[in-house]
Coordinates of C-alpha atoms and ligand atoms in Angstrom, one line a residue:
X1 CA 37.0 -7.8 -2.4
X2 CA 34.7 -6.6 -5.0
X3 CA 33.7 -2.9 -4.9
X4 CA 30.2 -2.4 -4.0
X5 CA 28.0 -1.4 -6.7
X6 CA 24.2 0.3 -7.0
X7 CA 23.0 0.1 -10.1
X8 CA 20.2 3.2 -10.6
X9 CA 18.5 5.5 -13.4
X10 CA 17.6 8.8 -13.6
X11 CA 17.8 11.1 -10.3
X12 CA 15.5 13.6 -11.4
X13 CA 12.5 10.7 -12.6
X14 CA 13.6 7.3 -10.3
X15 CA 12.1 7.1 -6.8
X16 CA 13.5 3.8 -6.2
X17 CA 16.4 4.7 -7.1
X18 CA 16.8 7.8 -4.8
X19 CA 15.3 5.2 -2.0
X20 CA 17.8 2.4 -2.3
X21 CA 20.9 5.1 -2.9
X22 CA 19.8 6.9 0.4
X23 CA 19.7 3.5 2.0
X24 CA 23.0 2.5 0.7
X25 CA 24.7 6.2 2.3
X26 CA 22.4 5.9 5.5
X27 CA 24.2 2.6 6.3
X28 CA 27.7 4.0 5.4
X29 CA 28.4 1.7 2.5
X30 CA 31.0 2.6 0.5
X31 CA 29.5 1.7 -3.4
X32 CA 30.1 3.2 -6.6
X33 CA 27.1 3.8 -8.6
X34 CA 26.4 2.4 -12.2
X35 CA 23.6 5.0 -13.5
X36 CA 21.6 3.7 -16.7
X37 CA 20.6 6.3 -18.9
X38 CA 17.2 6.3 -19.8
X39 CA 18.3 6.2 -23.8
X40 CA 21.5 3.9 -23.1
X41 CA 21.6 1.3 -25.6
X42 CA 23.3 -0.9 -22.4
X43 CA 20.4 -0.3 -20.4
X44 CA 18.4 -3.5 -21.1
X45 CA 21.7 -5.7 -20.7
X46 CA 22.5 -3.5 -17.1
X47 CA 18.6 -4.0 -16.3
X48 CA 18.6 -7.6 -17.2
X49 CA 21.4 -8.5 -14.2
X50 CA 18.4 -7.8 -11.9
X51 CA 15.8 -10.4 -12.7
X52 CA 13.3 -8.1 -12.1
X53 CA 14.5 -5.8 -14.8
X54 CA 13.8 -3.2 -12.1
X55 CA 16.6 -0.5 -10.3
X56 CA 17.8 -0.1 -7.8
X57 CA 20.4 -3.1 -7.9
X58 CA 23.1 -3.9 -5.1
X59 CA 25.7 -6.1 -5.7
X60 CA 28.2 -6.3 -1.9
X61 CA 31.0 -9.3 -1.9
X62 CA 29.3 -10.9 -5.1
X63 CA 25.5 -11.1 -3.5
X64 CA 23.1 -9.5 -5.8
X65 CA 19.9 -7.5 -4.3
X66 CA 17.2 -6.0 -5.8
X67 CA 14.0 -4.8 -4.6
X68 CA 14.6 -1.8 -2.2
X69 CA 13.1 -3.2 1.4
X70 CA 15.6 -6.4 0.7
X71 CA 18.7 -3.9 0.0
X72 CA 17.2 -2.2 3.1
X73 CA 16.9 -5.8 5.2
X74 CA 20.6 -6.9 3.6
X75 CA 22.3 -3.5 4.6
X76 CA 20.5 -3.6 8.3
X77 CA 22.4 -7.3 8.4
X78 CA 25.6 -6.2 6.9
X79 CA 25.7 -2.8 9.2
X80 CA 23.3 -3.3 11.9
X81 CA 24.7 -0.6 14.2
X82 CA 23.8 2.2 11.5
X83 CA 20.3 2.9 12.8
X84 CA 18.4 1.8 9.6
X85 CA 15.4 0.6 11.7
X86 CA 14.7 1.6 15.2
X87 CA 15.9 0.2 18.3
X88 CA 12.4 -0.1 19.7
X89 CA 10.7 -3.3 18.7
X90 CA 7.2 -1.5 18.7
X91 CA 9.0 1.2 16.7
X92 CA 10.6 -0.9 14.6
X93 CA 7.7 -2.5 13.7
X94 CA 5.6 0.8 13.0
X95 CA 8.6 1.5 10.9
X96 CA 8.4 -1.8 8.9
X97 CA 4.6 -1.9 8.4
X98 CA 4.7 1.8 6.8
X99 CA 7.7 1.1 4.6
X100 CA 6.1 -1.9 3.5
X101 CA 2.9 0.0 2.8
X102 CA 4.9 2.8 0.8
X103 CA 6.8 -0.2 -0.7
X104 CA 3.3 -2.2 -2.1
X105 CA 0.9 0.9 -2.2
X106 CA -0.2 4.4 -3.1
X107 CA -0.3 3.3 -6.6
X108 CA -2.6 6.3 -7.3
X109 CA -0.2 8.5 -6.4
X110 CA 2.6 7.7 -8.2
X111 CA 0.9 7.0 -11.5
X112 CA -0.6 10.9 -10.3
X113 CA 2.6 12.7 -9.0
X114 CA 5.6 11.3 -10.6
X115 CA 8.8 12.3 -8.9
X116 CA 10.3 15.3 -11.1
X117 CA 12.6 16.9 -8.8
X118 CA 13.4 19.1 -11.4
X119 CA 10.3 21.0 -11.9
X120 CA 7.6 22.8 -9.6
X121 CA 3.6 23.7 -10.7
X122 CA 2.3 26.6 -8.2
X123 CA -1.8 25.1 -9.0
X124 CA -2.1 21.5 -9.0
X125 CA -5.5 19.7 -9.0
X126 CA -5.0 16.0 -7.6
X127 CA -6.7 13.1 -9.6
X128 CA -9.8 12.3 -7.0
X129 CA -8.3 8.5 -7.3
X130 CA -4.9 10.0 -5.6
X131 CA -6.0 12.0 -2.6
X132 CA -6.9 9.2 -0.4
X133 CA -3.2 8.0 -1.1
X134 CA -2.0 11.9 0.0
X135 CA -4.6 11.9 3.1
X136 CA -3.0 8.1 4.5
X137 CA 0.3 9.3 4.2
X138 CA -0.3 12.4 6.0
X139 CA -2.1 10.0 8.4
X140 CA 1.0 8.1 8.6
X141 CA 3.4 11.5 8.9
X142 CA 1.4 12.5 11.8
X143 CA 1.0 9.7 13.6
X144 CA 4.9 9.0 14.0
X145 CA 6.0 12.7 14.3
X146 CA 3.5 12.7 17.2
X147 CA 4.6 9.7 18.8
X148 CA 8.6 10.2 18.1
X149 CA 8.7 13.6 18.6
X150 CA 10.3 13.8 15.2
X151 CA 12.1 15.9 13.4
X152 CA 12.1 12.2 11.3
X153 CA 9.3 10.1 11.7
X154 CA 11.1 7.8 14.9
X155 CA 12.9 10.3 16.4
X156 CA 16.3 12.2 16.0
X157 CA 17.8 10.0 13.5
X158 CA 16.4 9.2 9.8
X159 CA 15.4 5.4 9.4
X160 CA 13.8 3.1 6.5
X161 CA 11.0 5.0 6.5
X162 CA 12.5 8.3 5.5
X163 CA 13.9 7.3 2.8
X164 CA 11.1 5.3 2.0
X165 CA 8.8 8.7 2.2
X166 CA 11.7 10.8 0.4
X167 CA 10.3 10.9 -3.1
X168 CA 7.2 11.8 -1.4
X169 CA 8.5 14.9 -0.1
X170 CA 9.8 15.8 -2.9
X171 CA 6.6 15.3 -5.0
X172 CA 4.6 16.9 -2.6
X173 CA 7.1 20.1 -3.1
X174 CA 6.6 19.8 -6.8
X175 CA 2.9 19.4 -6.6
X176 CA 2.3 22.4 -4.5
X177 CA 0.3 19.8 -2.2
X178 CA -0.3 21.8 1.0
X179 CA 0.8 20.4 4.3
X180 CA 0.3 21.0 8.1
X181 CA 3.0 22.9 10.3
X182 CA 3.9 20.0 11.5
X183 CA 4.0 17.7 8.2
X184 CA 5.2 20.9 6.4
X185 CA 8.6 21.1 8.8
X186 CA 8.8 17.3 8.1
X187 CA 9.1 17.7 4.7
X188 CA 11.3 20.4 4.9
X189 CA 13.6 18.1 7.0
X190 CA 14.0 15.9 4.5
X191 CA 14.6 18.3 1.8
X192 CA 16.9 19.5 3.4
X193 CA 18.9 16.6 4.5
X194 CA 22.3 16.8 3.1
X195 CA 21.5 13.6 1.4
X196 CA 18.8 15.0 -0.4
X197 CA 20.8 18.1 -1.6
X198 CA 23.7 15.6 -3.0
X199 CA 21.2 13.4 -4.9
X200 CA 19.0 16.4 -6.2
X201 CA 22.0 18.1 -7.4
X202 CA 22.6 15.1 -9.5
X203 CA 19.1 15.2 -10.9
X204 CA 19.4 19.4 -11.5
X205 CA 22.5 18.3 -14.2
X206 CA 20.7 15.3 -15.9
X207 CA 19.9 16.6 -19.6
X208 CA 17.7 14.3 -20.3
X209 CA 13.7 14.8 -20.4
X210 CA 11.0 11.9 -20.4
X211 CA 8.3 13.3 -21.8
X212 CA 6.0 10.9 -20.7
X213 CA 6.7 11.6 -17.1
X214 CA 6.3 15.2 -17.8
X215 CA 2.8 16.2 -16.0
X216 CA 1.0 18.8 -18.8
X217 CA -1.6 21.4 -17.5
Ligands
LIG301 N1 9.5 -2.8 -6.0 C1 10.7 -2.4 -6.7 C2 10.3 -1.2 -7.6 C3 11.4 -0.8 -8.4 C4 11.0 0.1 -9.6 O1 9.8 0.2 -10.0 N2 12.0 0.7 -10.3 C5 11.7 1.5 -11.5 C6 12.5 2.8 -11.4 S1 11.8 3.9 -10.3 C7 12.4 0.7 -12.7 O2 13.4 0.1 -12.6 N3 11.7 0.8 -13.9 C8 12.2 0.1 -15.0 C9 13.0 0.9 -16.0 O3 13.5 2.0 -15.6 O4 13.2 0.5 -17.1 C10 11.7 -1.9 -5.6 O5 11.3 -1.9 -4.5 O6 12.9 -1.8 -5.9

């Protein structure tokens, strides 16, 4: 059998990459990952396998998948007893419906806040087109701690939708943008998720710097 690959790019700039590598290690997939440097001459040929031209790429027993809710959907079939979505049918489908809106929205932000995981401003003023983006997802935050009971937004495990919201922890840290106890603690779950220590340590020893995702003040 084929060994498993995820084909990503950088870990300090590429949200969808961190989002379809923490899916990949929250189902217990054993993958190596094929990282395309941002200045890689093979980069268009690697990108080019996924017709999207877009990472993250999984390729499991010869099926390719791109787009990160269908590596999401594929790993839930391939390893449905790891927990990806929630038991609850209500819960699960709270938990699809806000992955699918981080998945097709908050364009605002992300043009706004790009993920930098490397670097942190203290004073940040948020583009007026961006906060209603930062105000639904605290909405969002809020509304499933409250019901779950958190520490992860359904409950004691982390799901689709962490890892969905990951990057937007981690932009929120680098933004300075200021959170709630209870959104605050939420955050700092996720940070803190061992996960999330392994990845950003990747992205602390990537040299490389893309200036145009480099926010200027
Ligand atoms: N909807 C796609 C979005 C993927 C995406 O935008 N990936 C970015 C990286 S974060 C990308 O591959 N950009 C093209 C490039 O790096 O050349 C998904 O869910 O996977």
């Amino acid at each position: 059998m084929a060994q498993a690959t995820l084909t990503i790019s950088s870990k300090n700039y590429s949200s969808w990459s961190l989002r379809g590598w923490l899916l990949c290690r929250m189902a217990g997939l054993d993958f190596v990952e094929i990282l395309v440097e941002m200045d890689d001459e093979a980069r268009q040929e690697l990108l080019l396998l996924s017709p999207s031209v877009l990472v993250p790429r999984l390729t499991h027993n010869n099926v390719a998948v791109w787009d990160t809710l269908a590596i999401a959907e594929y790993l839930h079939e391939i390893y449905p007893k790891a927990g990806l979505w929630p038991t609850n049918q209500a819960a699960r489908a709270r938990c699809r419906s806000i992955s699918g809106e981080m998945h097709s929205g908050f364009h605002n932000l992300r043009s706004a806040l790009p993920m930098n995981l490397k670097s942190t401003h203290a004073s940040f003023k948020i583009f007026s087109g961006a906060r209603p983006d930062v105000e639904r997802i605290k909405t969002i935050w809020t509304e499933c701690l409250e019901e779950s009971g958190g520490p992860w937004l359904f409950g004691t495990e982390p799901t689709v939708a962490d890892a969905m919201y990951a990057p937007v922890c981690s932009r929120f840290r680098t933004y300075s943008v200021a959170l709630e106890p209870l959104l605050a603690a939420y955050a700092k779950t996720v940070l803190s998720w061992p996960l999330m220590a392994e990845w950003t340590a990747g992205a602390m020893a990537e040299p490389d710097e893309i200036i145009e995702l480099e926010v200027e003040f």
